[in-house]
Amino acid sequence: MEFSELIKTRYSVRAYKPDPVGDGVLNQVLEAARLAPTAANRQPFQLIVIPTAGREADLRRIYNRDWFVQAPLVICACGIPAQGWVRGDGQNYADVDVAIAMDHLILAAASLGLGTCWIAAFDPTAAREVLGLPDGVEPVAFTPLGYPADRPGLKKRKALSELVRYEHW
Ligand SMILES: Cc1cc2nc3c(=O)[nH]c(=O)nc-3n(C[C@H](O)[C@H](O)[C@H](O)COP(=O)(O)O)c2cc1C
């Protein structure tokens, strides 16, 4: 799919078919995340692929929506700040790196006809418990991964003139 078409096609999918995601397709999506750029090429992230079947109750503790457990897979993108690049003023870029990797994954999924939805409004304590995250590993975002059972709405976005300045603030 052509890039401008792809970024228009992707939307937050909040209803999923139960159809499985094949291993080959899953690998393409994960590979897109692997190729993402990261600050100083530190790659301070881990992706956890969670089959939903039989784990619905655990997953609902993390984010209690029917559609979250409808997809066959859920992916958790974690950051490892101790592995991230740190700017001179102390700013750690691990979260930015995780977001870029996740966006690669999400766009690759859309290009393959799969649906995703960024989820930040999850319960981090439940995520740590359910996924057994060790200290130093931070859950940053989740997404279901599966075939969409809904349709996109209209994209509501600010006008470019509200988002872009030239030369100075
Ligand atoms: C960082 C981030 C966190 C988000 N968290 C949630 C969330 O917790 N729950 C949810 O339903 N949607 C979440 N979204 C989806 C946004 O609401 C959605 O991207 C936005 O409304 C634009 O719609 P679109 O993705 O369909 O283009 C999140 C999106 C981003 C980028």
Tab-separated table of C-alpha atoms and ligand atoms in Angstrom:
chain	number	residue	atom	x	y	z
A	1	MET	CA	0.000	0.000	0.000
A	2	GLU	CA	1.295	3.453	-0.868
A	3	PHE	CA	2.385	5.421	2.243
A	4	SER	CA	-0.105	8.300	2.081
A	5	GLU	CA	-2.874	5.733	1.579
A	6	LEU	CA	-1.588	3.681	4.517
A	7	ILE	CA	-1.630	6.551	7.000
A	8	LYS	CA	-5.169	7.400	5.940
A	9	THR	CA	-6.240	3.762	6.188
A	10	ARG	CA	-4.994	3.166	9.746
A	11	TYR	CA	-7.542	3.905	12.426
A	12	SER	CA	-8.175	2.851	16.012
A	13	VAL	CA	-10.001	-0.457	15.688
A	14	ARG	CA	-12.359	-1.129	18.590
A	15	ALA	CA	-14.058	-4.338	17.354
A	16	TYR	CA	-12.259	-7.473	16.182
A	17	LYS	CA	-13.056	-10.720	14.412
A	18	PRO	CA	-11.908	-13.902	16.158
A	19	ASP	CA	-9.912	-14.961	13.062
A	20	PRO	CA	-6.339	-15.948	13.962
A	21	VAL	CA	-3.305	-13.914	12.932
A	22	GLY	CA	-0.913	-16.266	11.111
A	23	ASP	CA	2.675	-16.575	12.284
A	24	GLY	CA	4.022	-15.188	8.999
A	25	VAL	CA	1.867	-12.087	9.265
A	26	LEU	CA	2.730	-11.651	12.939
A	27	ASN	CA	6.416	-11.875	12.078
A	28	GLN	CA	6.114	-9.164	9.422
A	29	VAL	CA	4.490	-6.874	11.957
A	30	LEU	CA	7.156	-7.570	14.600
A	31	GLU	CA	9.919	-7.144	12.017
A	32	ALA	CA	8.633	-3.644	11.258
A	33	ALA	CA	9.080	-2.776	14.934
A	34	ARG	CA	12.581	-4.285	14.945
A	35	LEU	CA	13.621	-1.993	12.074
A	36	ALA	CA	12.437	1.172	13.821
A	37	PRO	CA	15.018	3.848	14.523
A	38	THR	CA	15.961	4.420	18.172
A	39	ALA	CA	18.135	7.050	19.816
A	40	ALA	CA	21.798	6.034	19.450
A	41	ASN	CA	20.426	2.713	18.109
A	42	ARG	CA	20.009	1.493	21.694
A	43	GLN	CA	16.762	-0.426	20.937
A	44	PRO	CA	15.647	-0.236	24.579
A	45	PHE	CA	12.351	-2.035	24.093
A	46	GLN	CA	10.714	-5.416	24.379
A	47	LEU	CA	7.457	-6.510	22.797
A	48	ILE	CA	5.312	-9.069	24.586
A	49	VAL	CA	2.904	-11.000	22.341
A	50	ILE	CA	-0.044	-12.301	24.352
A	51	PRO	CA	-2.574	-14.752	22.883
A	52	THR	CA	-5.917	-13.702	24.388
A	53	ALA	CA	-7.607	-17.121	24.400
A	54	GLY	CA	-8.009	-18.243	27.994
A	55	ARG	CA	-6.414	-15.071	29.391
A	56	GLU	CA	-9.406	-12.778	29.072
A	57	ALA	CA	-9.826	-12.264	32.830
A	58	ASP	CA	-6.150	-11.339	33.296
A	59	LEU	CA	-6.241	-8.996	30.320
A	60	ARG	CA	-9.406	-7.314	31.559
A	61	ARG	CA	-7.536	-6.441	34.742
A	62	ILE	CA	-5.135	-4.510	32.510
A	63	TYR	CA	-7.768	-2.782	30.322
A	64	ASN	CA	-11.380	-3.646	30.838
A	65	ARG	CA	-12.959	-3.397	27.406
A	66	ASP	CA	-14.710	-6.189	25.478
A	67	TRP	CA	-12.810	-5.344	22.292
A	68	PHE	CA	-9.441	-5.510	24.063
A	69	VAL	CA	-9.867	-9.272	24.559
A	70	GLN	CA	-11.773	-9.875	21.282
A	71	ALA	CA	-8.676	-9.854	19.084
A	72	PRO	CA	-6.650	-13.090	19.034
A	73	LEU	CA	-3.498	-11.243	20.142
A	74	VAL	CA	-2.564	-8.356	22.364
A	75	ILE	CA	0.867	-6.759	22.195
A	76	CYS	CA	2.491	-4.892	25.050
A	77	ALA	CA	5.340	-2.526	24.175
A	78	CYS	CA	7.719	-2.080	27.090
A	79	GLY	CA	10.591	0.325	27.585
A	80	ILE	CA	13.811	-0.320	29.482
A	81	PRO	CA	14.953	3.168	30.497
A	82	ALA	CA	18.330	1.904	31.774
A	83	GLN	CA	19.110	0.869	28.192
A	84	GLY	CA	17.854	4.127	26.659
A	85	TRP	CA	19.922	7.021	25.364
A	86	VAL	CA	20.063	9.931	27.812
A	87	ARG	CA	20.599	13.526	26.645
A	88	GLY	CA	23.046	15.751	28.504
A	89	ASP	CA	20.231	17.336	30.544
A	90	GLY	CA	19.077	13.928	31.794
A	91	GLN	CA	16.159	13.424	29.363
A	92	ASN	CA	15.760	9.681	28.695
A	93	TYR	CA	14.462	8.843	25.215
A	94	ALA	CA	13.344	5.249	25.876
A	95	ASP	CA	9.633	6.157	25.746
A	96	VAL	CA	10.126	7.909	22.398
A	97	ASP	CA	11.920	4.828	21.062
A	98	VAL	CA	9.098	2.560	22.237
A	99	ALA	CA	6.532	4.822	20.568
A	100	ILE	CA	8.389	4.770	17.245
A	101	ALA	CA	8.709	0.965	17.327
A	102	MET	CA	5.026	0.656	18.201
A	103	ASP	CA	4.045	3.002	15.388
A	104	HIS	CA	6.080	0.949	12.901
A	105	LEU	CA	4.260	-2.136	14.158
A	106	ILE	CA	0.864	-0.466	13.907
A	107	LEU	CA	1.435	0.852	10.388
A	108	ALA	CA	2.770	-2.516	9.230
A	109	ALA	CA	-0.340	-4.139	10.689
A	110	ALA	CA	-2.584	-1.715	8.793
A	111	SER	CA	-0.710	-2.419	5.558
A	112	LEU	CA	-1.538	-6.109	6.021
A	113	GLY	CA	-5.248	-5.498	6.683
A	114	LEU	CA	-4.910	-5.935	10.456
A	115	GLY	CA	-6.423	-3.690	13.075
A	116	THR	CA	-4.765	-2.167	16.125
A	117	CYS	CA	-5.531	0.467	18.739
A	118	TRP	CA	-2.991	2.322	20.833
A	119	ILE	CA	-3.879	1.899	24.500
A	120	ALA	CA	-2.281	4.040	27.177
A	121	ALA	CA	-5.214	4.120	29.633
A	122	PHE	CA	-4.341	0.709	31.070
A	123	ASP	CA	-3.671	-0.202	34.690
A	124	PRO	CA	0.137	-0.340	34.978
A	125	THR	CA	0.085	-2.234	38.282
A	126	ALA	CA	-2.111	-4.962	36.797
A	127	ALA	CA	0.086	-5.036	33.675
A	128	ARG	CA	3.193	-5.568	35.802
A	129	GLU	CA	1.540	-8.390	37.761
A	130	VAL	CA	-0.131	-10.187	34.856
A	131	LEU	CA	2.925	-10.031	32.582
A	132	GLY	CA	5.499	-10.594	35.336
A	133	LEU	CA	7.475	-7.487	34.411
A	134	PRO	CA	10.734	-7.159	36.328
A	135	ASP	CA	11.876	-3.870	37.897
A	136	GLY	CA	13.275	-1.531	35.263
A	137	VAL	CA	10.840	-2.671	32.561
A	138	GLU	CA	8.032	-0.175	31.956
A	139	PRO	CA	4.822	-1.024	30.111
A	140	VAL	CA	4.298	1.938	27.745
A	141	ALA	CA	1.442	0.922	25.429
A	142	PHE	CA	-0.756	-1.981	24.476
A	143	THR	CA	-2.586	-2.821	21.288
A	144	PRO	CA	-4.900	-5.620	20.278
A	145	LEU	CA	-3.864	-7.222	16.986
A	146	GLY	CA	-6.498	-8.852	14.827
A	147	TYR	CA	-8.794	-8.406	11.872
A	148	PRO	CA	-11.170	-5.433	12.143
A	149	ALA	CA	-14.885	-6.004	12.678
A	150	ASP	CA	-15.757	-2.298	12.536
A	151	ARG	CA	-15.271	0.489	10.049
A	152	PRO	CA	-13.297	3.707	10.297
A	153	GLY	CA	-15.050	6.939	11.177
A	154	LEU	CA	-14.110	10.319	9.803
A	155	LYS	CA	-10.616	11.460	10.739
A	156	LYS	CA	-10.833	14.510	12.971
A	157	ARG	CA	-7.596	16.425	12.960
A	158	LYS	CA	-6.502	20.001	13.564
A	159	ALA	CA	-5.697	21.987	10.454
A	160	LEU	CA	-2.023	22.175	9.512
A	161	SER	CA	-2.153	25.895	10.268
A	162	GLU	CA	-2.903	25.016	13.919
A	163	LEU	CA	-0.021	22.562	14.142
A	164	VAL	CA	2.856	24.078	12.212
A	165	ARG	CA	4.805	27.284	12.699
A	166	TYR	CA	7.550	28.550	10.485
A	167	GLU	CA	10.827	30.174	11.450
A	168	HIS	CA	9.953	30.669	15.152
A	169	TRP	CA	7.237	30.123	17.778
B	1	LIG	C1	-0.442	7.338	22.827
B	1	LIG	C2	-1.883	6.992	22.545
B	1	LIG	C3	-2.659	6.466	23.550
B	1	LIG	C4	-3.977	6.074	23.294
B	1	LIG	N1	-4.692	5.455	24.282
B	1	LIG	C5	-5.939	5.010	24.019
B	1	LIG	C6	-6.659	4.277	24.993
B	1	LIG	O1	-6.196	4.041	26.105
B	1	LIG	N2	-7.909	3.816	24.667
B	1	LIG	C7	-8.455	4.019	23.426
B	1	LIG	O2	-9.586	3.555	23.185
B	1	LIG	N3	-7.785	4.727	22.472
B	1	LIG	C8	-6.547	5.210	22.730
B	1	LIG	N4	-5.837	5.881	21.757
B	1	LIG	C9	-6.440	6.068	20.426
B	1	LIG	C10	-6.787	7.529	20.137
B	1	LIG	O3	-7.965	7.875	20.817
B	1	LIG	C11	-6.925	7.694	18.622
B	1	LIG	O4	-5.689	7.412	18.001
B	1	LIG	C12	-7.345	9.107	18.205
B	1	LIG	O5	-8.636	9.412	18.704
B	1	LIG	C13	-7.383	9.270	16.672
B	1	LIG	O6	-8.227	8.309	16.093
B	1	LIG	P1	-7.678	7.264	15.026
B	1	LIG	O7	-6.578	6.457	15.684
B	1	LIG	O8	-8.862	6.381	14.691
B	1	LIG	O9	-7.160	7.999	13.828
B	1	LIG	C14	-4.538	6.287	22.003
B	1	LIG	C15	-3.733	6.828	21.000
B	1	LIG	C16	-2.417	7.152	21.257
B	1	LIG	C17	-1.567	7.682	20.114
